Short mmCIF file of C-alpha atoms in Angstrom, two decimals:
data_model
loop_
_atom_site.label_atom_id
_atom_site.label_comp_id
_atom_site.label_asym_id
_atom_site.label_seq_id
_atom_site.Cartn_x
_atom_site.Cartn_y
_atom_site.Cartn_z
CA MET I 6 120.11 -47.08 207.57
CA ASN I 7 120.51 -43.67 208.58
CA VAL I 8 121.83 -41.43 205.69
CA ASP I 9 124.40 -39.80 208.08
CA LEU I 10 126.70 -42.80 207.88
CA PHE I 11 127.54 -42.08 204.40
CA ASP I 12 128.58 -38.52 205.03
CA PHE I 13 132.13 -37.14 204.80
CA ALA I 14 133.83 -33.89 204.62
CA LEU I 15 135.69 -33.21 201.13
CA PRO I 16 138.13 -30.06 200.87
CA ASN I 17 136.70 -28.06 197.70
CA ASP I 18 140.29 -28.32 196.21
CA ARG I 19 140.06 -32.01 195.70
CA ILE I 20 137.07 -31.70 192.99
CA ALA I 21 138.80 -32.60 189.47
CA LEU I 22 137.97 -29.87 187.12
CA HIS I 23 139.83 -31.93 184.37
CA PRO I 24 140.43 -34.83 183.52
CA ALA I 25 144.20 -36.60 183.87
CA ALA I 26 146.20 -36.41 180.56
CA PRO I 27 146.77 -38.90 179.21
CA ARG I 28 143.61 -40.45 180.54
CA ASP I 29 145.29 -43.55 182.27
CA ALA I 30 147.66 -41.30 184.11
CA ALA I 31 145.27 -41.13 186.49
CA ARG I 32 145.72 -42.41 190.11
CA MET I 33 143.95 -45.79 191.14
CA LEU I 34 143.44 -46.80 194.98
CA VAL I 35 143.65 -50.64 194.87
CA LEU I 36 141.48 -52.33 197.52
CA ASP I 37 142.23 -55.99 197.35
CA GLY I 38 140.96 -58.44 199.99
CA GLU I 39 142.26 -56.81 203.03
CA ALA I 40 145.41 -55.01 201.32
CA THR I 41 145.20 -51.26 200.01
CA ARG I 42 147.88 -49.91 198.17
CA ASP I 43 148.38 -46.73 195.70
CA ALA I 44 148.66 -47.09 191.85
CA GLU I 45 147.45 -45.71 188.79
CA VAL I 46 145.34 -46.50 186.31
CA ARG I 47 147.91 -47.53 183.81
CA ASP I 48 149.00 -50.39 186.30
CA LEU I 49 145.45 -52.18 186.00
CA PRO I 50 146.89 -54.93 184.17
CA GLY I 51 149.10 -56.37 186.95
CA CYS I 52 146.08 -55.64 189.53
CA LEU I 53 144.08 -58.12 187.90
CA ARG I 54 144.41 -61.71 186.87
CA ALA I 55 144.54 -63.55 183.47
CA GLY I 56 141.03 -64.72 182.92
CA ASP I 57 139.32 -61.76 184.29
CA LEU I 58 136.43 -59.66 182.10
CA LEU I 59 136.21 -55.82 182.32
CA VAL I 60 132.66 -54.61 181.43
CA PHE I 61 132.20 -51.24 179.83
CA ASN I 62 128.91 -49.14 179.43
CA ASP I 63 129.03 -48.14 175.93
CA THR I 64 126.28 -45.60 176.24
CA ARG I 65 126.95 -41.97 174.69
CA VAL I 66 126.50 -38.54 176.55
CA ILE I 67 124.07 -36.29 174.79
CA PRO I 68 124.31 -32.54 174.75
CA ALA I 69 121.07 -32.92 177.29
CA GLN I 70 121.06 -29.41 178.68
CA LEU I 71 119.03 -26.59 177.30
CA GLU I 72 118.29 -22.91 177.90
CA GLY I 73 115.29 -21.38 176.69
CA ARG I 74 112.36 -18.89 177.59
CA ARG I 75 108.61 -19.32 178.22
CA GLY I 76 107.78 -15.62 177.67
CA GLU I 77 109.76 -13.42 179.57
CA ALA I 78 110.66 -16.49 181.73
CA ARG I 79 114.32 -18.23 181.65
CA ILE I 80 113.63 -21.75 182.01
CA GLY I 81 116.71 -24.29 182.12
CA ALA I 82 116.09 -27.92 181.45
CA THR I 83 118.08 -31.07 181.86
CA LEU I 84 116.78 -34.20 179.93
CA HIS I 85 116.80 -37.29 182.39
CA LYS I 86 115.02 -40.06 180.47
CA ARG I 87 113.74 -40.92 177.03
CA GLU I 88 110.16 -41.62 177.40
CA GLY I 89 109.02 -41.86 173.61
CA PRO I 90 110.65 -40.82 170.45
CA ARG I 91 109.93 -37.01 170.91
CA ARG I 92 109.38 -37.43 174.74
CA TRP I 93 111.80 -36.72 177.42
CA ARG I 94 111.40 -36.40 181.25
CA ALA I 95 113.71 -33.13 182.54
CA PHE I 96 114.72 -31.46 185.30
CA ILE I 97 113.57 -28.17 185.39
CA ARG I 98 115.40 -25.09 186.58
CA ASN I 99 112.69 -22.29 187.52
CA ALA I 100 109.86 -24.53 187.47
CA LYS I 101 107.56 -22.10 189.56
CA ARG I 102 107.33 -20.76 186.08
CA LEU I 103 106.19 -23.56 183.91
CA ARG I 104 102.67 -24.96 183.59
CA ASP I 105 101.40 -28.18 181.94
CA GLY I 106 101.10 -26.84 178.17
CA ASP I 107 103.36 -24.05 178.27
CA VAL I 108 105.89 -24.04 175.44
CA ILE I 109 109.37 -23.51 175.72
CA ASP I 110 111.59 -21.90 173.18
CA PHE I 111 114.81 -23.24 173.27
CA GLY I 112 116.33 -21.34 170.03
CA ALA I 113 117.81 -22.60 167.12
CA GLY I 114 114.47 -23.75 165.89
CA VAL I 115 113.87 -25.88 168.84
CA ALA I 116 110.93 -25.75 171.15
CA ALA I 117 108.84 -28.43 173.55
CA ALA I 118 105.84 -28.42 175.38
CA ALA I 119 105.52 -29.24 179.24
CA GLY I 120 103.49 -32.02 180.22
CA GLU I 121 102.60 -33.45 183.56
CA ARG I 122 105.00 -32.84 186.42
CA GLY I 123 106.25 -36.09 188.21
CA GLU I 124 106.47 -36.71 192.22
CA ASP I 125 110.18 -36.13 191.89
CA GLY I 126 109.54 -32.53 190.37
CA SER I 127 110.77 -33.13 186.71
CA PHE I 128 108.28 -32.43 183.85
CA VAL I 129 107.64 -34.56 180.65
CA LEU I 130 108.67 -32.25 177.69
CA ASP I 131 107.20 -33.20 174.11
CA PHE I 132 109.47 -31.79 171.24
CA ALA I 133 107.66 -30.11 168.24
CA GLY I 134 108.37 -31.13 164.57
CA ASP I 135 109.49 -34.32 163.37
CA GLU I 136 113.19 -33.97 163.28
CA PRO I 137 114.99 -36.72 165.51
CA VAL I 138 115.56 -35.19 168.79
CA GLU I 139 119.17 -36.06 168.99
CA LEU I 140 119.62 -33.39 165.74
CA LEU I 141 117.59 -30.91 167.80
CA LEU I 142 120.02 -31.09 170.72
CA GLU I 143 123.04 -31.04 168.46
CA ARG I 144 122.01 -27.23 167.74
CA ALA I 145 120.60 -26.39 171.14
CA GLY I 146 122.38 -28.50 173.56
CA ARG I 147 125.31 -28.33 175.78
CA MET I 148 127.05 -31.24 177.50
CA PRO I 149 125.80 -32.01 180.57
CA LEU I 150 128.50 -31.50 183.01
CA PRO I 151 127.90 -32.13 186.68
CA PRO I 152 127.07 -28.89 188.35
CA TYR I 153 130.17 -29.07 190.86
CA ILE I 154 132.30 -28.92 187.73
CA ALA I 155 130.02 -26.35 185.42
CA GLN I 156 129.68 -23.92 188.29
CA LYS I 157 133.18 -23.86 189.08
CA ARG I 158 134.56 -22.82 185.38
CA GLY I 159 131.92 -23.36 182.87
CA ILE I 160 131.36 -25.80 180.32
CA GLU I 161 134.53 -25.43 177.74
CA ALA I 162 134.74 -26.85 174.05
CA ARG I 163 137.01 -29.83 175.08
CA ASP I 164 134.20 -31.20 177.42
CA ALA I 165 132.82 -32.59 174.35
CA ASP I 166 135.56 -35.04 173.94
CA ASP I 167 136.77 -34.99 177.62
CA TYR I 168 132.93 -36.11 178.80
CA GLN I 169 133.00 -39.32 176.47
CA THR I 170 134.60 -42.66 177.13
CA MET I 171 136.19 -44.44 174.24
CA PHE I 172 133.27 -46.92 174.39
CA ALA I 173 130.63 -44.33 173.87
CA ASN I 174 128.41 -45.61 170.67
CA GLU I 175 124.80 -45.59 172.06
CA PRO I 176 123.42 -42.03 172.28
CA GLY I 177 121.08 -41.83 175.15
CA ALA I 178 122.82 -40.91 178.69
CA VAL I 179 122.69 -37.57 180.28
CA ALA I 180 125.78 -38.23 182.46
CA ALA I 181 128.99 -40.29 181.60
CA PRO I 182 129.71 -43.48 183.10
CA THR I 183 132.96 -42.03 184.45
CA ALA I 184 135.36 -44.62 185.32
CA ALA I 185 135.41 -45.62 181.67
CA LEU I 186 136.96 -42.33 180.99
CA HIS I 187 140.31 -43.49 182.49
CA PHE I 188 140.72 -46.03 179.58
CA THR I 189 142.80 -45.60 176.27
CA PRO I 190 143.38 -47.91 173.38
CA GLY I 191 146.99 -48.36 174.63
CA LEU I 192 145.44 -49.49 178.03
CA ILE I 193 142.82 -51.73 176.13
CA GLU I 194 145.94 -53.33 174.32
CA ALA I 195 148.14 -53.93 177.75
CA LEU I 196 145.08 -55.37 179.03
CA GLU I 197 144.50 -57.81 176.39
CA ALA I 198 147.89 -58.84 176.41
CA ALA I 199 147.71 -59.55 179.84
CA GLY I 200 144.65 -62.18 179.28
CA ILE I 201 142.47 -59.82 180.58
CA GLY I 202 139.28 -59.34 178.14
CA HIS I 203 136.53 -56.77 177.79
CA ALA I 204 132.84 -56.63 177.08
CA THR I 205 129.88 -53.94 176.82
CA LEU I 206 126.51 -53.38 177.69
CA THR I 207 124.51 -50.20 177.69
CA LEU I 208 122.60 -48.39 180.51
CA HIS I 209 121.51 -44.52 179.60
CA VAL I 210 123.15 -42.82 182.69
CA GLY I 211 120.13 -40.62 184.03
CA ALA I 212 120.95 -37.25 186.00
CA GLY I 213 119.58 -38.60 189.26
CA THR I 214 122.11 -41.23 189.67
CA PHE I 215 124.84 -39.24 191.15
CA LEU I 216 122.52 -37.00 193.56
CA PRO I 217 122.89 -36.76 197.03
CA VAL I 218 120.32 -38.62 198.90
CA LYS I 219 117.80 -36.03 200.66
CA ALA I 220 115.94 -38.55 202.81
CA ASP I 221 117.19 -39.24 206.56
CA ASP I 222 116.71 -43.01 205.99
CA THR I 223 117.91 -45.12 203.18
CA ALA I 224 114.44 -47.05 203.26
CA ASP I 225 112.95 -43.51 202.01
CA HIS I 226 114.79 -43.10 199.01
CA ARG I 227 113.56 -43.45 195.51
CA MET I 228 115.79 -44.35 192.85
CA HIS I 229 115.25 -42.87 189.38
CA ALA I 230 114.82 -45.58 186.87
CA GLU I 231 117.01 -45.87 183.79
CA TRP I 232 117.21 -47.80 180.64
CA GLY I 233 119.50 -50.62 179.99
CA ARG I 234 120.32 -53.63 177.96
CA ILE I 235 122.36 -56.68 177.99
CA ASP I 236 122.11 -58.97 174.94
CA GLN I 237 122.41 -62.77 174.97
CA ALA I 238 125.81 -62.91 173.53
CA THR I 239 127.38 -60.81 176.59
CA ALA I 240 125.24 -62.40 178.89
CA ASP I 241 126.73 -65.57 177.60
CA ARG I 242 130.13 -64.35 177.81
CA LEU I 243 130.06 -63.24 181.48
CA ASN I 244 128.49 -66.38 182.39
CA ALA I 245 131.53 -68.63 180.33
CA THR I 246 133.90 -66.33 182.15
CA ARG I 247 132.93 -67.07 185.26
CA ALA I 248 132.62 -70.83 184.65
CA ALA I 249 136.23 -70.55 183.80
CA GLY I 250 137.06 -69.27 186.98
CA GLY I 251 137.43 -65.95 185.90
CA ARG I 252 136.23 -62.53 187.57
CA ILE I 253 133.43 -60.20 186.17
CA ILE I 254 134.82 -56.80 187.16
CA ALA I 255 132.54 -53.96 186.55
CA VAL I 256 134.03 -50.69 185.29
CA GLY I 257 131.68 -48.18 186.79
CA THR I 258 128.72 -48.12 189.30
CA THR I 259 126.28 -47.87 186.22
CA SER I 260 127.88 -51.20 184.68
CA LEU I 261 127.69 -52.68 187.98
CA ARG I 262 123.89 -52.19 188.49
CA LEU I 263 122.91 -53.35 185.30
CA ILE I 264 124.63 -56.62 185.78
CA GLU I 265 123.08 -57.15 188.99
CA SER I 266 119.55 -56.13 187.76
CA ALA I 267 119.98 -59.02 185.18
CA SER I 268 121.64 -61.57 187.38
CA GLY I 269 119.60 -64.30 189.42
CA GLU I 270 120.30 -65.92 192.83
CA ASP I 271 121.90 -68.60 190.90
CA ARG I 272 124.56 -66.01 189.92
CA ILE I 273 123.59 -66.64 186.38
CA VAL I 274 123.45 -63.55 184.10
CA ARG I 275 120.66 -63.26 181.85
CA PRO I 276 119.44 -60.98 178.69
CA PHE I 277 118.28 -58.12 179.82
CA GLU I 278 116.24 -54.89 178.60
CA GLY I 279 114.31 -52.41 180.15
CA ASP I 280 114.38 -49.98 183.03
CA THR I 281 116.24 -50.52 186.41
CA ALA I 282 115.74 -48.78 189.48
CA ILE I 283 117.81 -51.08 191.64
CA PHE I 284 119.10 -49.30 194.80
CA ILE I 285 122.24 -51.04 196.69
CA THR I 286 122.92 -50.48 200.05
CA PRO I 287 125.10 -52.27 202.43
CA GLY I 288 123.59 -55.72 203.32
CA TYR I 289 123.16 -56.63 199.76
CA ARG I 290 124.31 -59.97 198.54
CA PHE I 291 126.17 -59.18 195.06
CA LYS I 292 125.38 -61.98 192.27
CA GLY I 293 126.83 -60.73 188.89
CA ILE I 294 129.88 -58.86 189.44
CA ASP I 295 133.34 -59.86 191.51
CA GLY I 296 134.95 -56.62 191.49
CA LEU I 297 134.41 -52.97 190.76
CA MET I 298 136.52 -49.93 189.05
CA THR I 299 134.97 -46.74 189.98
CA ASN I 300 135.71 -43.17 190.69
CA PHE I 301 135.42 -41.22 194.18
CA HIS I 302 131.95 -40.24 195.01
CA LEU I 303 129.83 -37.60 196.39
CA PRO I 304 128.87 -37.71 200.31
CA ARG I 305 125.71 -38.97 200.98
CA SER I 306 125.17 -40.24 197.86
CA THR I 307 123.52 -43.71 196.43
CA LEU I 308 126.97 -44.66 194.82
CA PHE I 309 128.90 -44.17 198.12
CA MET I 310 126.35 -46.44 199.42
CA LEU I 311 126.87 -49.15 196.71
CA VAL I 312 130.52 -49.12 197.35
CA SER I 313 129.91 -49.65 201.05
CA ALA I 314 128.08 -52.55 200.16
CA LEU I 315 130.57 -54.30 198.24
CA MET I 316 133.45 -53.45 200.37
CA GLY I 317 132.15 -52.64 203.78
CA LEU I 318 131.46 -49.10 205.46
CA GLU I 319 134.36 -48.84 207.44
CA ARG I 320 136.52 -49.80 205.09
CA MET I 321 135.09 -47.41 202.41
CA GLN I 322 135.28 -44.60 205.19
CA ALA I 323 138.92 -45.46 205.77
CA ALA I 324 139.65 -45.54 202.23
CA TYR I 325 138.30 -42.17 201.51
CA ALA I 326 139.89 -40.86 204.31
CA HIS I 327 143.24 -41.98 202.83
CA ALA I 328 142.16 -40.76 199.44
CA ILE I 329 141.42 -37.45 200.78
CA ALA I 330 144.64 -37.04 202.97
CA ALA I 331 146.98 -38.24 200.07
CA GLY I 332 145.56 -35.50 197.39
CA TYR I 333 143.57 -38.11 195.06
CA ARG I 334 141.04 -36.18 192.87
CA PHE I 335 137.40 -36.80 193.23
CA TYR I 336 134.20 -37.06 191.34
CA SER I 337 133.34 -37.42 187.46
CA TYR I 338 136.85 -36.09 186.14
CA GLY I 339 138.74 -37.77 189.10
CA ASP I 340 141.04 -40.45 190.41
CA ALA I 341 139.91 -44.24 190.40
CA SER I 342 139.51 -46.84 192.91
CA LEU I 343 139.54 -50.70 192.11
CA LEU I 344 137.56 -52.42 194.47
CA LEU I 345 138.11 -56.53 194.95
CA PRO I 346 136.56 -57.67 197.97
CA GLY I 347 137.84 -61.05 197.77
CA ASP I 348 136.36 -64.49 197.57
CA GLY I 349 134.75 -64.14 200.93
CA ALA I 350 132.31 -61.07 200.06
#
């Protein structure tokens, strides 16, 4: 499909620079079958049905952004994907000054040697020493806020908490599963009281997930792989929910993509551990999920393509036009949408 179909104009003042406070006070656009209505995240228990199951990503964002020097050259690195105990693939700023074997000094006793350069322009970084890389990042790294936030106001101390979900448990993500940022313990209690359960899986979100597509046709775009895991108990619970007539509602596109990666044509979710590079565009037949809660996404992004696959391109174009006109806040710290395609989807 032509990538231009997924473009739209977004006023700069619609980009949220901080999350709503409290988190569940964020607005939520509900698309339920053919109906559309404005709500708030705290209204979620009344938007779902008893027996439904929300599925969260329990990945934890690591301080994956590093600033260093190779000689006199300033080098920026954003870690993207772990490839070994001390090896990460990273997107590099000022990459033209970096060659295979060069050592970057990130300060605080943290250094890494540059390895091979990938087709996507990223480099392998091998960290020196024998300390766990997570400890090195705690000393030298910064929270990897999306550039559309960091370039507007810089990184603040509060982002260390604001950019983690209440489910964050498994370190390894370089971007937050942002739909889950809206949840609070009180909201989870209200959902449980309404008979709506929750489960967790792990997908370590990479920096490439949220990037706009540069190709002219979706067929020419290559997704970055991300590592994920669904254990047997979670797979069993998802399958039991659906067998009992409940719906599987993914909280965030990362949860959705992993569930779909683990699901067969028989609509059974199986245990999964490994990389996924699934790319969902209109025409895709969903097998593992029945709905999605997600934030509002970038124009021309794989994530806007995903929600268009779930609800239909025209429907999402109209929904985003409504959200822009109604003053919804966009992107990682912005408002939410609840997408329920209905039984005919």
